[in-house]
Coordinates of N, CA and C in Angstrom, one line a residue:
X10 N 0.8 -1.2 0.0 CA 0.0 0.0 0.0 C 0.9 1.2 0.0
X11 N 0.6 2.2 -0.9 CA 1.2 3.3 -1.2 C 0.5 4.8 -0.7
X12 N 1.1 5.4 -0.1 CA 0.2 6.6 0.4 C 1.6 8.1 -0.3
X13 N 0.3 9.4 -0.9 CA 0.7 10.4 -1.6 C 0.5 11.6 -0.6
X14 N 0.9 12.3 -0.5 CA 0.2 13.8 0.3 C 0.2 15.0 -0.3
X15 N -0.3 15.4 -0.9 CA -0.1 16.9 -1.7 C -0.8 18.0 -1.0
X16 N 0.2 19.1 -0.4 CA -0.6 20.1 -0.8 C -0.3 21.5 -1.6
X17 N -0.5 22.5 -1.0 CA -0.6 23.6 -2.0 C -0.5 23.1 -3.6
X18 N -1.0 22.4 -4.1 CA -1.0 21.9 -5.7 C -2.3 21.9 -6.5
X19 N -2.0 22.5 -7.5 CA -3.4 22.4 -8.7 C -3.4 21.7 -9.3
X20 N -2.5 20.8 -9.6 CA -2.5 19.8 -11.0 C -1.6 18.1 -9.9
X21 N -2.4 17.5 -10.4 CA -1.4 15.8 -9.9 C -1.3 15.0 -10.9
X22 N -0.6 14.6 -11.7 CA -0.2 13.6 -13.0 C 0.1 12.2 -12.1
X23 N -0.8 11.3 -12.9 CA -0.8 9.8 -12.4 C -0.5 9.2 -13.6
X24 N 0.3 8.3 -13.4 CA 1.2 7.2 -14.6 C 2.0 7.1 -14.3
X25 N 2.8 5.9 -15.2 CA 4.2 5.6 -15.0 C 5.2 5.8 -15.2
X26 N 5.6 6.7 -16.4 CA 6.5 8.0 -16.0 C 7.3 8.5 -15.2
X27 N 8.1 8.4 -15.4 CA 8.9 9.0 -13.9 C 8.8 10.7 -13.7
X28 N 7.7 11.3 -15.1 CA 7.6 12.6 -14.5 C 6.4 13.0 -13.9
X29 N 5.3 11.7 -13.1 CA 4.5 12.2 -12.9 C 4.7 12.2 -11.4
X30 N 3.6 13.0 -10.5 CA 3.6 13.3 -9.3 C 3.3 12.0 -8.4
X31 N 2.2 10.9 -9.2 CA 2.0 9.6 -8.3 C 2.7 8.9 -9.8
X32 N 3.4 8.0 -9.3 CA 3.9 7.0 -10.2 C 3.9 5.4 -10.0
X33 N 2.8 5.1 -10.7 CA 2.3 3.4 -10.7 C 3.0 3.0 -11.7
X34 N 3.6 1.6 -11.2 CA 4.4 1.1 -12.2 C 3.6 -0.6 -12.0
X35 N 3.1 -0.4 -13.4 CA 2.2 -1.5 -13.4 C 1.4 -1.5 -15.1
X36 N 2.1 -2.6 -15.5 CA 1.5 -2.7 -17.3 C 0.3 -1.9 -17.6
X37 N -0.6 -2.2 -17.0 CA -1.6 -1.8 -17.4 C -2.0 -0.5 -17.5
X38 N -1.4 0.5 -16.8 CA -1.2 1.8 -16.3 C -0.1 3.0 -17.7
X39 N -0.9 4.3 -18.1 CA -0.7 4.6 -19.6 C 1.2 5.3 -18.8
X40 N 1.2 5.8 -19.7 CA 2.7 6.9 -19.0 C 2.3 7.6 -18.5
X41 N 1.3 8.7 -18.9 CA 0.4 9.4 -18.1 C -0.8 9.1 -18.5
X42 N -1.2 8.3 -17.4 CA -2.7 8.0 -17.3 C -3.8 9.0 -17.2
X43 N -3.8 9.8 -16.0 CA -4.6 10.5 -15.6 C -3.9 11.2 -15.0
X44 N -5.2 12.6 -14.5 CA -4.7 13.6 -14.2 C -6.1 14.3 -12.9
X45 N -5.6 15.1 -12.0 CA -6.6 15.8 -11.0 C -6.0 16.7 -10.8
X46 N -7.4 17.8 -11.0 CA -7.3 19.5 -11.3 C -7.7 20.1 -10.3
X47 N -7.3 21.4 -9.4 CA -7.9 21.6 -8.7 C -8.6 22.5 -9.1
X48 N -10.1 23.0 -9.1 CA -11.1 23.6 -9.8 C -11.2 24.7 -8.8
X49 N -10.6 26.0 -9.3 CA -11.0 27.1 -8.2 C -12.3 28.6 -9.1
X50 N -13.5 28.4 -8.7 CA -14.0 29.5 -9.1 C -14.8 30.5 -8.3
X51 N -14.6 31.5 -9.5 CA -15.0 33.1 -7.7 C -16.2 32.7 -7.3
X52 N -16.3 33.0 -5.9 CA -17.7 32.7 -5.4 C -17.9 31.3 -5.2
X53 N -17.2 29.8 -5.6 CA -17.6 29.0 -5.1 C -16.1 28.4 -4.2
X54 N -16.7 27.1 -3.8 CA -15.5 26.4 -3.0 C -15.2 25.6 -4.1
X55 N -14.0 25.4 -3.9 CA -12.7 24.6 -4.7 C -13.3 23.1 -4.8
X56 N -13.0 22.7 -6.1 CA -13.3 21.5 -5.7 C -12.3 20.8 -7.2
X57 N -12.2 19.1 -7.3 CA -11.3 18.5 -7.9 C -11.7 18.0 -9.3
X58 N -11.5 17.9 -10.0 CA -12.1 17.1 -11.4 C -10.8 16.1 -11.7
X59 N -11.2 14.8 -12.3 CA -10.1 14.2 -13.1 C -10.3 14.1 -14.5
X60 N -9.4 13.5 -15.7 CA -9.3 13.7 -16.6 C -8.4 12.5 -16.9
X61 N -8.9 11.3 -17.8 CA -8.5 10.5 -18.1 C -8.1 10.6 -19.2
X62 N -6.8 9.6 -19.4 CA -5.8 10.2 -20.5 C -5.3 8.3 -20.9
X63 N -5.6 7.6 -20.0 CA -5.0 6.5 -20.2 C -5.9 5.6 -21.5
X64 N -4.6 4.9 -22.3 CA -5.2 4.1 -23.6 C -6.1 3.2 -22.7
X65 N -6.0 2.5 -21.5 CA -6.8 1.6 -21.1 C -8.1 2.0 -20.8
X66 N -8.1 3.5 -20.3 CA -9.1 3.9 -19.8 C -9.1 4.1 -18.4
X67 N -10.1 5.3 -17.7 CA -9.8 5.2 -16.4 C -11.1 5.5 -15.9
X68 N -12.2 4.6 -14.4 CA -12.8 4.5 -14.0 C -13.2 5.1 -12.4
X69 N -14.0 6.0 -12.9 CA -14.0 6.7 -11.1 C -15.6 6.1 -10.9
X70 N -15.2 5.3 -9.5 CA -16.6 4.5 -9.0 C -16.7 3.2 -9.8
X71 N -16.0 2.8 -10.7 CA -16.6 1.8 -11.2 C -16.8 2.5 -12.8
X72 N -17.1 3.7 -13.0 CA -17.3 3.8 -14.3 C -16.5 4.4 -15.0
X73 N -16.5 4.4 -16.5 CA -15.7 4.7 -17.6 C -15.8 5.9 -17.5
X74 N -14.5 7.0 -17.6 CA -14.7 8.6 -17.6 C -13.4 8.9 -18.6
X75 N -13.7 9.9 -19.0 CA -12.8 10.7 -19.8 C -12.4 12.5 -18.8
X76 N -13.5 13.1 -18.5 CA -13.4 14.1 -17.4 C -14.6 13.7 -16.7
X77 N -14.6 14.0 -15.2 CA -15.5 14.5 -14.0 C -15.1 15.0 -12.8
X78 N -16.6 15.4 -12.3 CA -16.1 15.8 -11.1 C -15.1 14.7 -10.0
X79 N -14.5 14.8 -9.2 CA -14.0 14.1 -8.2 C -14.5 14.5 -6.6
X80 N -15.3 13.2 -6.3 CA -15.7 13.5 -5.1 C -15.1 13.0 -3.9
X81 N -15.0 13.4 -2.4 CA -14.1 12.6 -1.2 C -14.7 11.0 -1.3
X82 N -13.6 10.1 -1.4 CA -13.4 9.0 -1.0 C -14.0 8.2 -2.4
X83 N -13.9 8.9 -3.6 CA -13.9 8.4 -4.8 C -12.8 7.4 -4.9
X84 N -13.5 6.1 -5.5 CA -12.6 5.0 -6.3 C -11.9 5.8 -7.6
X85 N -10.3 5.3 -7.9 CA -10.2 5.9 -9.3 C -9.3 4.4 -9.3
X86 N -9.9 3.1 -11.1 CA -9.2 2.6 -11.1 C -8.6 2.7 -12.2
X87 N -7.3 2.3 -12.4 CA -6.8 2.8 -14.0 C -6.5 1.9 -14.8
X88 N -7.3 1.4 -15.5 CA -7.6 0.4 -16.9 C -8.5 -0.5 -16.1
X89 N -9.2 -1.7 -16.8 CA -10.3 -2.7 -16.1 C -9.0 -3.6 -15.1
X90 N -8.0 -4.2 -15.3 CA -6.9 -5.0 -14.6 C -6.3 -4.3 -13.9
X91 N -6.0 -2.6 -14.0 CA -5.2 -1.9 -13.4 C -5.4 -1.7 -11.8
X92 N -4.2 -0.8 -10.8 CA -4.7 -0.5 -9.6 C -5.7 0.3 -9.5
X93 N -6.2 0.0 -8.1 CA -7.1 1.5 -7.5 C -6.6 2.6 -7.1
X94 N -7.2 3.3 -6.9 CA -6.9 4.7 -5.8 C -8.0 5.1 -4.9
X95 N -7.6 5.0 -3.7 CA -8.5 5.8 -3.5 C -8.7 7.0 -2.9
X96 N -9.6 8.1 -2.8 CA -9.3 9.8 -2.6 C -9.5 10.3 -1.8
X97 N -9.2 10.6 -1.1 CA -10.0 11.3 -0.2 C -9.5 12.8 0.0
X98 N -10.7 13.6 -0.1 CA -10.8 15.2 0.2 C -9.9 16.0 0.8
X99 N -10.3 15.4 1.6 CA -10.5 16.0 3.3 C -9.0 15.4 4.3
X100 N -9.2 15.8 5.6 CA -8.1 15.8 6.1 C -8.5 14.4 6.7
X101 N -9.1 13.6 6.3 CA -9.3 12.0 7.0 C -8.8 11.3 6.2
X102 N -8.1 10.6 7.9 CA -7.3 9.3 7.9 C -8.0 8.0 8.1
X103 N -8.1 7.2 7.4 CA -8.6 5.7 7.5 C -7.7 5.2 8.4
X104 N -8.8 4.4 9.6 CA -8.4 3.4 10.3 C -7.6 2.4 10.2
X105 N -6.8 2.0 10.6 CA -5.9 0.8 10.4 C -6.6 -0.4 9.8
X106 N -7.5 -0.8 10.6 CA -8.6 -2.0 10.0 C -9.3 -1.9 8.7
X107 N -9.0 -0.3 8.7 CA -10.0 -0.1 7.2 C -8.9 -0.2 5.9
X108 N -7.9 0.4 6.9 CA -6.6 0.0 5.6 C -6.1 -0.9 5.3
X109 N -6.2 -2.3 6.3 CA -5.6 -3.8 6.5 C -6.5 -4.0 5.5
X110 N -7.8 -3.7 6.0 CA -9.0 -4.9 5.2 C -9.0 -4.8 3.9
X111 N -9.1 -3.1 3.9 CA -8.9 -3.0 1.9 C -7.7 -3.0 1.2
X112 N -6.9 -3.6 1.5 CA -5.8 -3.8 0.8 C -5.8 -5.4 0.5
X113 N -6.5 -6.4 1.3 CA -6.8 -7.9 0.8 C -7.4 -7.6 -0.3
X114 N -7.1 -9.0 -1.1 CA -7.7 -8.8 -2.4 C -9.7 -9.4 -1.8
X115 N -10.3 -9.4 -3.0 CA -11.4 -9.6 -2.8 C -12.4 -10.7 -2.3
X116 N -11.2 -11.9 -2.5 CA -11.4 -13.2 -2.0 C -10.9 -13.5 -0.3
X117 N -10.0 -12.8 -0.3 CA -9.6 -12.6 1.1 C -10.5 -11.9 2.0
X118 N -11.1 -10.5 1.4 CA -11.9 -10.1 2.4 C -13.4 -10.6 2.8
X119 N -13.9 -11.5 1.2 CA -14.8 -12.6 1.2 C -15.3 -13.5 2.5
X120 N -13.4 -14.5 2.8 CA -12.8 -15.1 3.6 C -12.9 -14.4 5.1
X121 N -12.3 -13.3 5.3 CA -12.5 -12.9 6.6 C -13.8 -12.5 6.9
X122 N -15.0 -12.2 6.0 CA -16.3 -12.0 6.6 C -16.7 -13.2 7.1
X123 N -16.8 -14.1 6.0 CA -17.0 -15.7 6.4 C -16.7 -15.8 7.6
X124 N -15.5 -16.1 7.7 CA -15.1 -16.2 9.2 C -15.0 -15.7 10.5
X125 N -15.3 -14.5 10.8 CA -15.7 -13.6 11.3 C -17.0 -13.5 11.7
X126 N -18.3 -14.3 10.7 CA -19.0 -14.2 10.9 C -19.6 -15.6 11.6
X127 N -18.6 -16.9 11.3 CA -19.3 -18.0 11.9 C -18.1 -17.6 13.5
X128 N -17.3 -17.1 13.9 CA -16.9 -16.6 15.0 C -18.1 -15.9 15.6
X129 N -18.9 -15.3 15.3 CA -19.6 -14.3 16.0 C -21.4 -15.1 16.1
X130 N -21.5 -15.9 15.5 CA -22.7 -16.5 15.1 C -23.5 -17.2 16.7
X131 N -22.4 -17.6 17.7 CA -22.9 -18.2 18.7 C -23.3 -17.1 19.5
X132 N -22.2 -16.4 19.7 CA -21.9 -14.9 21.0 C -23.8 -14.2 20.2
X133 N -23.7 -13.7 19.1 CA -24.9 -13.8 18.4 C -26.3 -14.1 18.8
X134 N -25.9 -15.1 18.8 CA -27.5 -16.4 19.2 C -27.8 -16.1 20.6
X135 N -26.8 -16.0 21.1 CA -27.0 -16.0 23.0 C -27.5 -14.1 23.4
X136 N -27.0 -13.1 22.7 CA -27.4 -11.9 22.6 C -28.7 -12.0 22.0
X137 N -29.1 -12.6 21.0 CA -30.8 -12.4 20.8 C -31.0 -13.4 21.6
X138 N -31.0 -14.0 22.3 CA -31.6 -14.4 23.5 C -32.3 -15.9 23.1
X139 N -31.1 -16.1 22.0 CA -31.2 -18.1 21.5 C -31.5 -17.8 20.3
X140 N -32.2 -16.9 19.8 CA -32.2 -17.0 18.3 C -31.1 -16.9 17.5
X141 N -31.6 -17.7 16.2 CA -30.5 -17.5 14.9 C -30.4 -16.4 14.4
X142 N -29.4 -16.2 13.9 CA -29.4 -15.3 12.0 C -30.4 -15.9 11.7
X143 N -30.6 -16.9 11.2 CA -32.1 -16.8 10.0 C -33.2 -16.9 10.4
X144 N -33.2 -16.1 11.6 CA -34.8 -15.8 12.1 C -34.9 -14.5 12.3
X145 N -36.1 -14.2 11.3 CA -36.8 -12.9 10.9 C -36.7 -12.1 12.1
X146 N -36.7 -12.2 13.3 CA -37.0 -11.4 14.2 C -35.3 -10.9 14.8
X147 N -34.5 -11.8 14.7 CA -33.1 -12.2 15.1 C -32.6 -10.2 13.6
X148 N -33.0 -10.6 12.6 CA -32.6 -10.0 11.6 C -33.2 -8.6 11.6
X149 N -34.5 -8.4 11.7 CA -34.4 -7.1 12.6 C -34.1 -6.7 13.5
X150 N -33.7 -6.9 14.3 CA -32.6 -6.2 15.3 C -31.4 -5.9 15.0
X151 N -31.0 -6.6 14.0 CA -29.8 -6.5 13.7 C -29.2 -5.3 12.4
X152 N -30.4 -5.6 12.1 CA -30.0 -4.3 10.5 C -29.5 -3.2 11.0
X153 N -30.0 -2.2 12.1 CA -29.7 -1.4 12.2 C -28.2 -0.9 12.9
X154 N -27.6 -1.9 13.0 CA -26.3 -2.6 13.3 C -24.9 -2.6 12.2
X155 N -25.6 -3.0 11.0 CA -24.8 -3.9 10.5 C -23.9 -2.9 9.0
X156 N -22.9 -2.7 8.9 CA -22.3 -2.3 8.1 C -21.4 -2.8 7.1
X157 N -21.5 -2.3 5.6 CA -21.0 -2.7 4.6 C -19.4 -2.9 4.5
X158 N -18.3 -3.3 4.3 CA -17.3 -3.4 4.5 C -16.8 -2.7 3.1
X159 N -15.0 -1.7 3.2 CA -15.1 -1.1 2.8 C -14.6 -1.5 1.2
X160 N -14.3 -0.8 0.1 CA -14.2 -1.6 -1.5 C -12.6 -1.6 -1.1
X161 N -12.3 -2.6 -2.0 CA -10.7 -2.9 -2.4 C -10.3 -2.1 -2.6
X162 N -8.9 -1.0 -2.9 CA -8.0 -0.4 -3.3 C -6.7 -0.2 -2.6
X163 N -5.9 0.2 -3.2 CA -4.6 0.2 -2.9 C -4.8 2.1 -2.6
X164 N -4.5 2.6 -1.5 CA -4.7 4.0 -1.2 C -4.1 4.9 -2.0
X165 N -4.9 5.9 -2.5 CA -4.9 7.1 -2.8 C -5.8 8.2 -2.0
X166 N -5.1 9.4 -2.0 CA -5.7 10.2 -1.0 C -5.6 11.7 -2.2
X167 N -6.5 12.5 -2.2 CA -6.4 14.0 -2.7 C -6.9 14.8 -1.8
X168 N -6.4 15.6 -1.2 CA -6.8 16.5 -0.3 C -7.7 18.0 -0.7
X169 N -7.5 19.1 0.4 CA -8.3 20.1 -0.2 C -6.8 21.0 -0.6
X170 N -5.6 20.6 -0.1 CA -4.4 21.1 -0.9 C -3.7 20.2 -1.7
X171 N -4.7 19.0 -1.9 CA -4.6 18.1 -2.7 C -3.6 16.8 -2.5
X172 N -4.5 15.9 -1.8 CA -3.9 14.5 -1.4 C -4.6 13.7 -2.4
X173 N -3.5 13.0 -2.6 CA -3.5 11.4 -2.9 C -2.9 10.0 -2.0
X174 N -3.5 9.4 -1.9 CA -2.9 8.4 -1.2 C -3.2 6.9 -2.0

């Protein structure tokens, strides 16, 4: 896992290049893949756009982009095989757990729910008071509990003086 910090910066060049600001060295990844702008206009707050430049293509969230906006804690992956990034705005630091977890690949974190969850399954049963998981009553109580675990990437950070991580 690779972490970036930028600040006072308007412009960050991503690719493999050795002249860009983040530098992924990984096939699939253009010379200069991509790029994040910092968007300053009178009267509003600053905010980031990217601009995809890579032959493979580059995906923020999941989808195919050429330019958009960039929002905090945007996925940016670069080509369909290539790494992630992920962004964040602001001056927040991901938890260690959050950084362990999303750096397994997707079968590993598969694996650790799995297991994690038949670990927790008994302690579980005895807190709803003998009931299972697969009982409707057991499962509402629980929803409002229960949280999505966070997407794979290899960190990237953009700040409001412009982080990548």
């Amino acid at each position: 896992m690779q972490w970036w910090t930028f600040r006072d910066t308007k412009t960050i060049s991503v690719g493999r290049s050795l002249s860009n600001q983040v530098i992924v060295r990984d096939s699939h990844v253009s010379r200069h893949h991509c790029e994040l702008r910092l968007i300053t206009l009178e009267g509003r707050e600053p905010s980031w756009e990217i601009l995809g430049q890579g032959k493979n293509g580059t995906f923020l969230n999941g989808e195919l982009i050429t330019q958009a906006e960039l929002l905090d804690e945007a996925t940016i992956q670069l080509a369909p095989k290539g790494p992630v990034l992920k962004i964040y705005l602001r001056d927040r630091i991901p938890d260690r757990d959050e950084l362990l977890f999303s750096s397994l690949s997707k079968d590993a974190q598969r694996a650790l729910l799995q297991r994690e969850s038949l670990k927790r399954k008994p302690a579980e049963e005895a807190e709803a008071g003998g009931r299972s998981p697969d009982d409707p009553a057991w499962a509402r109580n629980r929803c409002s509990t229960s949280r999505s675990p966070p997407p794979q990437h290899q960190q990237g950070r953009v700040g409001e003086g412009g982080h990548v991580h």
